[in-house]
Amino acid sequence: MSATVTPLRPQSQPNDLESFWMPFTNNRQFKRSPRMLVAAKDMHYRAADGREILDATSGLWCVNAGHGRPKIVEAVQRQVAALDFAPTFQLGHPLPFELAARLTTFMDGHFDHVFFTNSGSESVDTALKIALAYHRARGQGTRTRLIGRERGYHGVGFGGISVGGIVKNRMFFGSLLNGVDHLPHTHNLEQNAFTRGQPAWGAQLAGELERLVQLHDASTIAAVIVEPVAGSTGVLVPPKGYLERLRQICDRHGILLIFDEVITGYGRLGKPFATDYFGVKPDLITTAKGLTNGTIPMGAVFARKGIYEAFMDAPEGSIELFHGYTYSGHPVAAAAALATLDVYKEEGLLERAAGLSQYWEDSIHGLKGARHVIDLRNLGLVAGIELEPRPGAAGARAFEAFTKAFDKGVLIRVTGDIIALSPPLIVEKPQIDQMVDTVRTVLKEVA
Ligand SMILES: Cc1ncc(COP(=O)(O)O)c(C=O)c1O
């Protein structure tokens, strides 16, 4: 790594680790033995002790173009000096208009409006609210039910955890939203273990949506939200035909289909979005993360043709959608996003995973037979490596693998007992080898 810039506060080990209440972290464990990152360039982080760490997780599924890309850095620097902030409530500034127009060019004009947020969680809440308000605007205000899926992750807002399906993310936080149901998840080791790409078994699970329609009646259901490939619960690849079936059932009953593409968006599968990859068009798409290459927080919700228009019959002079964030379309974030899209385009990054995916698949499946491994799955440039849980200590084995890999200079991500890999889209084959070799070595060492 040739990190050229000195961090603003070069002190690598702050004196007070206590005050920062860290998100989704075992705070006590971390603060006893911190893993501190102080710089990053291209495929590598630099740790506080000076070691280079190969990034096999794109930070947190977001740094798709690799770290410290000069074009993005310069765009942010220029924009913050020129216009640090301007409201987008009843005022405007040029960048979000330019960005939205550019984003709509991605998908054959099918999605013609974009609502900006600051995160994946906000994108999800925004999409759910748009779905509810859309039906109401069309005189179908009885459509209030939302349907998510078991093992789904849709961020941490109350909307997102209500439609999400991760027990620990839900159980501490009261009764959540009313009127939410869940489809069954599609993960089945007996049927699908060690499948390369999309599993053959499981499309029928989409039929559970019909059952929910029979139970509640379509006139009460607003939207279904799923991740096309579930990321955070360990890379669950949709069975062949599953997403198509969901689309058909939604169409039959006038239910909106939302794809949460916070992870799959911006090139992860070798196409710009999962909707392109699977050839299934939802009504709303939520994105964030790769939109700005993780540089500045920003999310974007894409709405298909007709959704925005449904709101435009509101009385003249009235706000059409009572929703938005102070930082919706923030100038610096928008500048980062525009520069990120330039980098993606110039380097063909939104398609690059397609050329690497076979090598990736072969490398990942080369771990078959490695110690503790009970499943391997992959699509595009994402992979899940499922480990047999240690009896009575779910997650402990994978967490140990994570810390050992970090010590050996590779950043992996773990969720429960699943290792999830999703490298920046600039990754080279020798770096894929290094990731897989490190995982293999670590699994030999982990008890
Ligand atoms: C599919 C999906 N939706 C939503 C989110 C939430 O995004 P954020 O953490 O930016 O709020 C994530 C984060 O990983 C995600 O993977």
Short mmCIF file of N, CA and C in Angstrom, two decimals, residues 285-434:
data_model
loop_
_atom_site.label_atom_id
_atom_site.label_comp_id
_atom_site.label_asym_id
_atom_site.label_seq_id
_atom_site.Cartn_x
_atom_site.Cartn_y
_atom_site.Cartn_z
N ILE A 285 -36.26 0.18 -5.59
CA ILE A 285 -34.96 -0.40 -5.24
C ILE A 285 -34.31 0.49 -4.20
N THR A 286 -33.85 -0.12 -3.12
CA THR A 286 -33.11 0.65 -2.12
C THR A 286 -31.62 0.43 -2.31
N THR A 287 -30.86 1.50 -2.25
CA THR A 287 -29.40 1.40 -2.37
C THR A 287 -28.74 2.33 -1.36
N ALA A 288 -27.44 2.17 -1.18
CA ALA A 288 -26.61 3.06 -0.34
C ALA A 288 -25.16 2.65 -0.61
N LYS A 289 -24.39 2.46 0.43
CA LYS A 289 -23.04 1.88 0.38
C LYS A 289 -22.24 2.24 -0.88
N GLY A 290 -22.29 1.39 -1.91
CA GLY A 290 -21.45 1.58 -3.10
C GLY A 290 -21.78 2.83 -3.89
N LEU A 291 -22.90 3.48 -3.58
CA LEU A 291 -23.28 4.70 -4.29
C LEU A 291 -22.19 5.76 -4.21
N THR A 292 -21.56 5.87 -3.05
CA THR A 292 -20.47 6.85 -2.88
C THR A 292 -19.15 6.15 -2.61
N ASN A 293 -19.10 4.86 -2.88
CA ASN A 293 -17.91 4.07 -2.56
C ASN A 293 -17.60 4.11 -1.07
N GLY A 294 -18.65 4.36 -0.27
CA GLY A 294 -18.46 4.40 1.18
C GLY A 294 -17.82 5.68 1.68
N THR A 295 -17.50 6.60 0.79
CA THR A 295 -16.73 7.79 1.20
C THR A 295 -17.53 8.73 2.08
N ILE A 296 -18.73 9.04 1.65
CA ILE A 296 -19.62 9.94 2.38
C ILE A 296 -20.96 9.21 2.47
N PRO A 297 -21.61 9.24 3.65
CA PRO A 297 -22.87 8.51 3.76
C PRO A 297 -23.90 9.02 2.76
N MET A 298 -24.52 8.11 2.03
CA MET A 298 -25.61 8.48 1.13
C MET A 298 -26.36 7.23 0.69
N GLY A 299 -27.67 7.36 0.56
CA GLY A 299 -28.48 6.29 0.01
C GLY A 299 -29.38 6.83 -1.08
N ALA A 300 -29.93 5.93 -1.90
CA ALA A 300 -30.83 6.36 -2.97
C ALA A 300 -31.90 5.30 -3.15
N VAL A 301 -33.14 5.74 -3.25
CA VAL A 301 -34.26 4.84 -3.54
C VAL A 301 -34.73 5.12 -4.96
N PHE A 302 -34.75 4.08 -5.78
CA PHE A 302 -35.22 4.20 -7.16
C PHE A 302 -36.70 3.82 -7.21
N ALA A 303 -37.47 4.66 -7.89
CA ALA A 303 -38.90 4.36 -8.07
C ALA A 303 -39.18 4.14 -9.55
N ARG A 304 -39.93 3.08 -9.85
CA ARG A 304 -40.25 2.81 -11.26
C ARG A 304 -41.26 3.82 -11.77
N LYS A 305 -41.33 3.85 -13.08
CA LYS A 305 -42.27 4.75 -13.76
C LYS A 305 -43.66 4.60 -13.15
N GLY A 306 -44.31 5.71 -12.92
CA GLY A 306 -45.70 5.67 -12.45
C GLY A 306 -45.82 5.91 -10.96
N ILE A 307 -44.76 5.64 -10.19
CA ILE A 307 -44.90 5.80 -8.74
C ILE A 307 -44.90 7.29 -8.37
N TYR A 308 -43.91 8.00 -8.84
CA TYR A 308 -43.85 9.45 -8.58
C TYR A 308 -45.12 10.13 -9.10
N GLU A 309 -45.54 9.72 -10.31
CA GLU A 309 -46.71 10.36 -10.94
C GLU A 309 -47.95 10.20 -10.06
N ALA A 310 -48.04 9.07 -9.35
CA ALA A 310 -49.23 8.84 -8.53
C ALA A 310 -49.37 9.91 -7.43
N PHE A 311 -48.23 10.52 -7.08
CA PHE A 311 -48.27 11.54 -6.03
C PHE A 311 -48.58 12.93 -6.58
N MET A 312 -48.50 13.07 -7.89
CA MET A 312 -48.57 14.41 -8.48
C MET A 312 -49.99 14.91 -8.67
N ASP A 313 -50.96 14.11 -8.21
CA ASP A 313 -52.34 14.60 -8.24
C ASP A 313 -52.70 15.31 -6.94
N ALA A 314 -51.74 15.42 -6.02
CA ALA A 314 -52.01 16.13 -4.77
C ALA A 314 -52.43 17.56 -5.12
N PRO A 315 -53.22 18.20 -4.26
CA PRO A 315 -53.67 19.57 -4.57
C PRO A 315 -52.49 20.48 -4.89
N GLU A 316 -52.64 21.30 -5.88
CA GLU A 316 -51.61 22.27 -6.27
C GLU A 316 -51.22 23.08 -5.02
N GLY A 317 -49.93 23.30 -4.83
CA GLY A 317 -49.47 24.07 -3.66
C GLY A 317 -49.16 23.19 -2.46
N SER A 318 -49.52 21.89 -2.54
CA SER A 318 -49.27 21.01 -1.40
C SER A 318 -47.99 20.21 -1.63
N ILE A 319 -47.27 19.97 -0.57
CA ILE A 319 -46.14 19.02 -0.64
C ILE A 319 -46.72 17.65 -0.98
N GLU A 320 -46.09 16.94 -1.90
CA GLU A 320 -46.69 15.67 -2.35
C GLU A 320 -46.32 14.49 -1.46
N LEU A 321 -45.14 14.53 -0.87
CA LEU A 321 -44.71 13.42 0.00
C LEU A 321 -44.08 14.02 1.26
N PHE A 322 -44.71 13.78 2.39
CA PHE A 322 -44.23 14.37 3.64
C PHE A 322 -43.13 13.49 4.22
N HIS A 323 -41.99 13.57 3.58
CA HIS A 323 -40.87 12.71 3.97
C HIS A 323 -39.58 13.31 3.43
N GLY A 324 -38.51 13.19 4.17
CA GLY A 324 -37.21 13.68 3.69
C GLY A 324 -36.27 13.88 4.85
N TYR A 325 -35.00 14.00 4.54
CA TYR A 325 -33.97 14.16 5.58
C TYR A 325 -33.23 15.47 5.34
N THR A 326 -32.77 16.09 6.40
CA THR A 326 -31.98 17.32 6.27
C THR A 326 -30.92 17.14 5.18
N TYR A 327 -30.34 15.95 5.16
CA TYR A 327 -29.22 15.72 4.24
C TYR A 327 -29.60 14.95 2.98
N SER A 328 -30.90 14.92 2.63
CA SER A 328 -31.29 14.28 1.36
C SER A 328 -30.65 15.05 0.20
N GLY A 329 -29.77 14.41 -0.52
CA GLY A 329 -29.11 15.07 -1.65
C GLY A 329 -27.99 16.01 -1.22
N HIS A 330 -27.37 15.72 -0.08
CA HIS A 330 -26.28 16.56 0.45
C HIS A 330 -25.23 16.83 -0.64
N PRO A 331 -24.80 18.10 -0.75
CA PRO A 331 -23.89 18.43 -1.86
C PRO A 331 -22.59 17.61 -1.86
N VAL A 332 -22.00 17.40 -0.69
CA VAL A 332 -20.72 16.70 -0.67
C VAL A 332 -20.92 15.21 -0.99
N ALA A 333 -22.01 14.66 -0.46
CA ALA A 333 -22.30 13.25 -0.77
C ALA A 333 -22.61 13.10 -2.26
N ALA A 334 -23.38 14.02 -2.80
CA ALA A 334 -23.73 13.94 -4.22
C ALA A 334 -22.47 14.05 -5.08
N ALA A 335 -21.56 14.93 -4.68
CA ALA A 335 -20.30 15.06 -5.43
C ALA A 335 -19.51 13.75 -5.36
N ALA A 336 -19.51 13.16 -4.18
CA ALA A 336 -18.80 11.87 -4.03
C ALA A 336 -19.45 10.82 -4.92
N ALA A 337 -20.77 10.80 -4.98
CA ALA A 337 -21.47 9.80 -5.79
C ALA A 337 -21.18 10.01 -7.27
N LEU A 338 -21.24 11.25 -7.72
CA LEU A 338 -20.97 11.51 -9.15
C LEU A 338 -19.56 11.07 -9.52
N ALA A 339 -18.61 11.37 -8.66
CA ALA A 339 -17.22 10.96 -8.94
C ALA A 339 -17.09 9.45 -8.88
N THR A 340 -17.82 8.83 -7.98
CA THR A 340 -17.79 7.36 -7.88
C THR A 340 -18.33 6.74 -9.16
N LEU A 341 -19.44 7.28 -9.66
CA LEU A 341 -20.01 6.74 -10.91
C LEU A 341 -19.01 6.92 -12.05
N ASP A 342 -18.27 8.04 -12.04
CA ASP A 342 -17.22 8.23 -13.07
C ASP A 342 -16.18 7.13 -12.99
N VAL A 343 -15.73 6.86 -11.78
CA VAL A 343 -14.69 5.82 -11.60
C VAL A 343 -15.23 4.47 -12.05
N TYR A 344 -16.45 4.15 -11.64
CA TYR A 344 -17.05 2.87 -12.05
C TYR A 344 -17.07 2.77 -13.58
N LYS A 345 -17.46 3.88 -14.22
CA LYS A 345 -17.60 3.84 -15.67
C LYS A 345 -16.23 3.73 -16.35
N GLU A 346 -15.31 4.60 -15.94
CA GLU A 346 -13.99 4.62 -16.59
C GLU A 346 -13.29 3.27 -16.48
N GLU A 347 -13.50 2.59 -15.37
CA GLU A 347 -12.76 1.35 -15.15
C GLU A 347 -13.62 0.10 -15.37
N GLY A 348 -14.84 0.32 -15.86
CA GLY A 348 -15.73 -0.82 -16.13
C GLY A 348 -16.02 -1.64 -14.87
N LEU A 349 -16.05 -1.00 -13.72
CA LEU A 349 -16.15 -1.77 -12.47
C LEU A 349 -17.52 -2.40 -12.25
N LEU A 350 -18.56 -1.80 -12.82
CA LEU A 350 -19.89 -2.36 -12.56
C LEU A 350 -20.09 -3.69 -13.28
N GLU A 351 -19.20 -3.97 -14.23
CA GLU A 351 -19.27 -5.26 -14.94
C GLU A 351 -18.07 -6.14 -14.60
N ARG A 352 -17.09 -5.60 -13.90
CA ARG A 352 -15.82 -6.33 -13.76
C ARG A 352 -15.98 -7.67 -13.03
N ALA A 353 -16.92 -7.71 -12.08
CA ALA A 353 -17.11 -8.96 -11.33
C ALA A 353 -17.49 -10.12 -12.25
N ALA A 354 -18.16 -9.79 -13.37
CA ALA A 354 -18.59 -10.87 -14.28
C ALA A 354 -17.38 -11.65 -14.80
N GLY A 355 -16.31 -10.92 -15.15
CA GLY A 355 -15.12 -11.57 -15.68
C GLY A 355 -14.35 -12.35 -14.63
N LEU A 356 -14.53 -11.99 -13.38
CA LEU A 356 -13.77 -12.65 -12.31
C LEU A 356 -14.57 -13.74 -11.61
N SER A 357 -15.87 -13.79 -11.88
CA SER A 357 -16.73 -14.61 -11.02
C SER A 357 -16.41 -16.11 -11.12
N GLN A 358 -15.97 -16.57 -12.31
CA GLN A 358 -15.65 -18.00 -12.42
C GLN A 358 -14.41 -18.34 -11.58
N TYR A 359 -13.42 -17.45 -11.66
CA TYR A 359 -12.20 -17.67 -10.87
C TYR A 359 -12.55 -17.64 -9.37
N TRP A 360 -13.39 -16.67 -9.04
CA TRP A 360 -13.85 -16.52 -7.64
C TRP A 360 -14.56 -17.79 -7.19
N GLU A 361 -15.49 -18.26 -8.02
CA GLU A 361 -16.26 -19.46 -7.68
C GLU A 361 -15.32 -20.67 -7.47
N ASP A 362 -14.40 -20.86 -8.43
CA ASP A 362 -13.49 -22.00 -8.31
C ASP A 362 -12.62 -21.88 -7.06
N SER A 363 -12.17 -20.68 -6.78
CA SER A 363 -11.30 -20.48 -5.61
C SER A 363 -12.07 -20.77 -4.33
N ILE A 364 -13.27 -20.22 -4.24
CA ILE A 364 -14.08 -20.42 -3.03
C ILE A 364 -14.40 -21.91 -2.86
N HIS A 365 -14.81 -22.55 -3.94
CA HIS A 365 -15.19 -23.97 -3.82
C HIS A 365 -13.98 -24.88 -3.65
N GLY A 366 -12.79 -24.32 -3.86
CA GLY A 366 -11.56 -25.04 -3.50
C GLY A 366 -11.45 -25.27 -2.00
N LEU A 367 -12.29 -24.59 -1.23
CA LEU A 367 -12.27 -24.77 0.22
C LEU A 367 -13.11 -25.99 0.66
N LYS A 368 -13.72 -26.65 -0.32
CA LYS A 368 -14.50 -27.85 0.05
C LYS A 368 -13.56 -28.85 0.72
N GLY A 369 -13.98 -29.39 1.82
CA GLY A 369 -13.13 -30.33 2.55
C GLY A 369 -12.27 -29.65 3.59
N ALA A 370 -12.19 -28.29 3.55
CA ALA A 370 -11.41 -27.60 4.59
C ALA A 370 -12.10 -27.80 5.94
N ARG A 371 -11.29 -27.74 6.97
CA ARG A 371 -11.80 -28.03 8.31
C ARG A 371 -13.00 -27.13 8.67
N HIS A 372 -14.02 -27.67 9.27
CA HIS A 372 -15.21 -26.98 9.79
C HIS A 372 -16.21 -26.54 8.71
N VAL A 373 -15.84 -26.64 7.44
CA VAL A 373 -16.70 -26.05 6.40
C VAL A 373 -17.87 -26.98 6.08
N ILE A 374 -19.10 -26.45 6.21
CA ILE A 374 -20.29 -27.27 5.90
C ILE A 374 -21.03 -26.75 4.68
N ASP A 375 -20.68 -25.58 4.18
CA ASP A 375 -21.28 -25.11 2.93
C ASP A 375 -20.42 -23.99 2.34
N LEU A 376 -20.46 -23.93 1.00
CA LEU A 376 -19.81 -22.84 0.27
C LEU A 376 -20.81 -22.35 -0.75
N ARG A 377 -20.95 -21.05 -0.87
CA ARG A 377 -21.88 -20.51 -1.87
C ARG A 377 -21.32 -19.21 -2.43
N ASN A 378 -21.72 -18.89 -3.63
CA ASN A 378 -21.10 -17.76 -4.32
C ASN A 378 -22.03 -17.21 -5.39
N LEU A 379 -21.85 -15.98 -5.71
CA LEU A 379 -22.47 -15.34 -6.88
C LEU A 379 -21.68 -14.06 -7.13
N GLY A 380 -21.46 -13.71 -8.40
CA GLY A 380 -20.71 -12.49 -8.68
C GLY A 380 -19.42 -12.48 -7.89
N LEU A 381 -19.18 -11.40 -7.15
CA LEU A 381 -17.99 -11.34 -6.29
C LEU A 381 -18.41 -11.34 -4.82
N VAL A 382 -19.22 -12.30 -4.48
CA VAL A 382 -19.62 -12.46 -3.08
C VAL A 382 -19.62 -13.95 -2.78
N ALA A 383 -19.25 -14.27 -1.55
CA ALA A 383 -19.21 -15.68 -1.16
C ALA A 383 -19.55 -15.85 0.31
N GLY A 384 -20.19 -16.98 0.60
CA GLY A 384 -20.46 -17.36 1.98
C GLY A 384 -19.76 -18.68 2.27
N ILE A 385 -19.08 -18.72 3.39
CA ILE A 385 -18.38 -19.95 3.81
C ILE A 385 -18.96 -20.31 5.18
N GLU A 386 -19.79 -21.34 5.19
CA GLU A 386 -20.50 -21.66 6.44
C GLU A 386 -19.72 -22.70 7.23
N LEU A 387 -19.54 -22.42 8.49
CA LEU A 387 -18.79 -23.33 9.38
C LEU A 387 -19.75 -24.06 10.29
N GLU A 388 -19.36 -25.23 10.66
CA GLU A 388 -20.13 -25.96 11.67
C GLU A 388 -19.98 -25.21 12.99
N PRO A 389 -21.09 -24.86 13.64
CA PRO A 389 -20.96 -24.12 14.90
C PRO A 389 -20.29 -24.97 15.97
N ARG A 390 -19.55 -24.32 16.86
CA ARG A 390 -18.97 -25.03 18.00
C ARG A 390 -20.12 -25.36 18.95
N PRO A 391 -20.22 -26.58 19.43
CA PRO A 391 -21.36 -26.94 20.28
C PRO A 391 -21.50 -25.97 21.46
N GLY A 392 -22.69 -25.44 21.60
CA GLY A 392 -22.98 -24.55 22.73
C GLY A 392 -22.38 -23.17 22.61
N ALA A 393 -21.75 -22.85 21.50
CA ALA A 393 -21.12 -21.53 21.37
C ALA A 393 -21.27 -21.03 19.93
N ALA A 394 -22.53 -20.79 19.55
CA ALA A 394 -22.78 -20.35 18.18
C ALA A 394 -22.00 -19.07 17.89
N GLY A 395 -21.38 -19.01 16.76
CA GLY A 395 -20.66 -17.81 16.32
C GLY A 395 -19.21 -17.72 16.79
N ALA A 396 -18.86 -18.50 17.82
CA ALA A 396 -17.52 -18.36 18.42
C ALA A 396 -16.42 -18.77 17.44
N ARG A 397 -16.69 -19.84 16.70
CA ARG A 397 -15.66 -20.36 15.78
C ARG A 397 -15.37 -19.33 14.67
N ALA A 398 -16.44 -18.80 14.10
CA ALA A 398 -16.24 -17.83 13.01
C ALA A 398 -15.57 -16.56 13.54
N PHE A 399 -15.94 -16.16 14.74
CA PHE A 399 -15.33 -14.95 15.29
C PHE A 399 -13.84 -15.15 15.51
N GLU A 400 -13.48 -16.32 15.96
CA GLU A 400 -12.06 -16.62 16.12
C GLU A 400 -11.35 -16.60 14.77
N ALA A 401 -12.03 -17.12 13.75
CA ALA A 401 -11.45 -17.08 12.40
C ALA A 401 -11.22 -15.64 11.95
N PHE A 402 -12.18 -14.79 12.28
CA PHE A 402 -12.08 -13.36 11.92
C PHE A 402 -10.85 -12.71 12.57
N THR A 403 -10.67 -12.94 13.85
CA THR A 403 -9.53 -12.30 14.53
C THR A 403 -8.20 -12.89 14.04
N LYS A 404 -8.19 -14.18 13.80
CA LYS A 404 -6.94 -14.80 13.31
C LYS A 404 -6.61 -14.31 11.90
N ALA A 405 -7.63 -14.18 11.06
CA ALA A 405 -7.39 -13.68 9.70
C ALA A 405 -6.86 -12.25 9.76
N PHE A 406 -7.41 -11.46 10.66
CA PHE A 406 -6.94 -10.08 10.81
C PHE A 406 -5.46 -10.08 11.22
N ASP A 407 -5.11 -10.96 12.14
CA ASP A 407 -3.72 -11.05 12.56
C ASP A 407 -2.82 -11.47 11.39
N LYS A 408 -3.39 -12.23 10.45
CA LYS A 408 -2.59 -12.68 9.30
C LYS A 408 -2.70 -11.73 8.12
N GLY A 409 -3.35 -10.58 8.33
CA GLY A 409 -3.34 -9.55 7.29
C GLY A 409 -4.47 -9.61 6.28
N VAL A 410 -5.59 -10.26 6.64
CA VAL A 410 -6.75 -10.24 5.74
C VAL A 410 -8.01 -9.90 6.55
N LEU A 411 -8.74 -8.91 6.07
CA LEU A 411 -10.00 -8.54 6.72
C LEU A 411 -11.13 -9.34 6.10
N ILE A 412 -11.74 -10.23 6.90
CA ILE A 412 -12.93 -10.95 6.45
C ILE A 412 -14.09 -10.48 7.31
N ARG A 413 -15.31 -10.88 6.93
CA ARG A 413 -16.46 -10.51 7.75
C ARG A 413 -17.14 -11.78 8.20
N VAL A 414 -17.63 -11.80 9.42
CA VAL A 414 -18.36 -12.99 9.85
C VAL A 414 -19.72 -12.60 10.40
N THR A 415 -20.67 -13.49 10.19
CA THR A 415 -22.01 -13.29 10.71
C THR A 415 -22.47 -14.65 11.21
N GLY A 416 -22.73 -14.75 12.49
CA GLY A 416 -22.97 -16.07 13.07
C GLY A 416 -21.75 -16.93 12.78
N ASP A 417 -21.98 -18.12 12.22
CA ASP A 417 -20.84 -18.98 11.88
C ASP A 417 -20.56 -18.99 10.39
N ILE A 418 -20.87 -17.90 9.75
CA ILE A 418 -20.65 -17.80 8.31
C ILE A 418 -19.63 -16.70 8.02
N ILE A 419 -18.64 -17.05 7.22
CA ILE A 419 -17.69 -16.04 6.74
C ILE A 419 -18.25 -15.49 5.43
N ALA A 420 -18.35 -14.18 5.34
CA ALA A 420 -18.86 -13.55 4.11
C ALA A 420 -17.73 -12.75 3.48
N LEU A 421 -17.46 -13.03 2.22
CA LEU A 421 -16.39 -12.31 1.51
C LEU A 421 -16.99 -11.50 0.37
N SER A 422 -16.54 -10.25 0.23
CA SER A 422 -17.06 -9.39 -0.84
C SER A 422 -16.00 -8.32 -1.12
N PRO A 423 -14.94 -8.69 -1.82
CA PRO A 423 -13.81 -7.77 -1.98
C PRO A 423 -14.17 -6.58 -2.88
N PRO A 424 -13.39 -5.49 -2.79
CA PRO A 424 -13.57 -4.41 -3.76
C PRO A 424 -13.49 -4.97 -5.18
N LEU A 425 -14.20 -4.33 -6.09
CA LEU A 425 -14.31 -4.86 -7.46
C LEU A 425 -13.04 -4.66 -8.27
N ILE A 426 -12.02 -4.05 -7.68
CA ILE A 426 -10.71 -3.91 -8.34
C ILE A 426 -9.79 -5.07 -7.98
N VAL A 427 -10.29 -6.03 -7.26
CA VAL A 427 -9.45 -7.14 -6.76
C VAL A 427 -8.77 -7.87 -7.94
N GLU A 428 -7.54 -8.33 -7.70
CA GLU A 428 -6.80 -9.12 -8.70
C GLU A 428 -6.73 -10.58 -8.24
N LYS A 429 -6.49 -11.47 -9.21
CA LYS A 429 -6.52 -12.91 -8.88
C LYS A 429 -5.56 -13.30 -7.75
N PRO A 430 -4.32 -12.79 -7.74
CA PRO A 430 -3.44 -13.19 -6.63
C PRO A 430 -4.00 -12.78 -5.26
N GLN A 431 -4.77 -11.68 -5.25
CA GLN A 431 -5.37 -11.26 -3.97
C GLN A 431 -6.52 -12.20 -3.58
N ILE A 432 -7.24 -12.69 -4.58
CA ILE A 432 -8.26 -13.70 -4.28
C ILE A 432 -7.59 -14.94 -3.69
N ASP A 433 -6.46 -15.32 -4.29
CA ASP A 433 -5.71 -16.49 -3.76
C ASP A 433 -5.32 -16.24 -2.31
N GLN A 434 -4.83 -15.03 -2.05
CA GLN A 434 -4.40 -14.72 -0.67
C GLN A 434 -5.57 -14.82 0.32
#
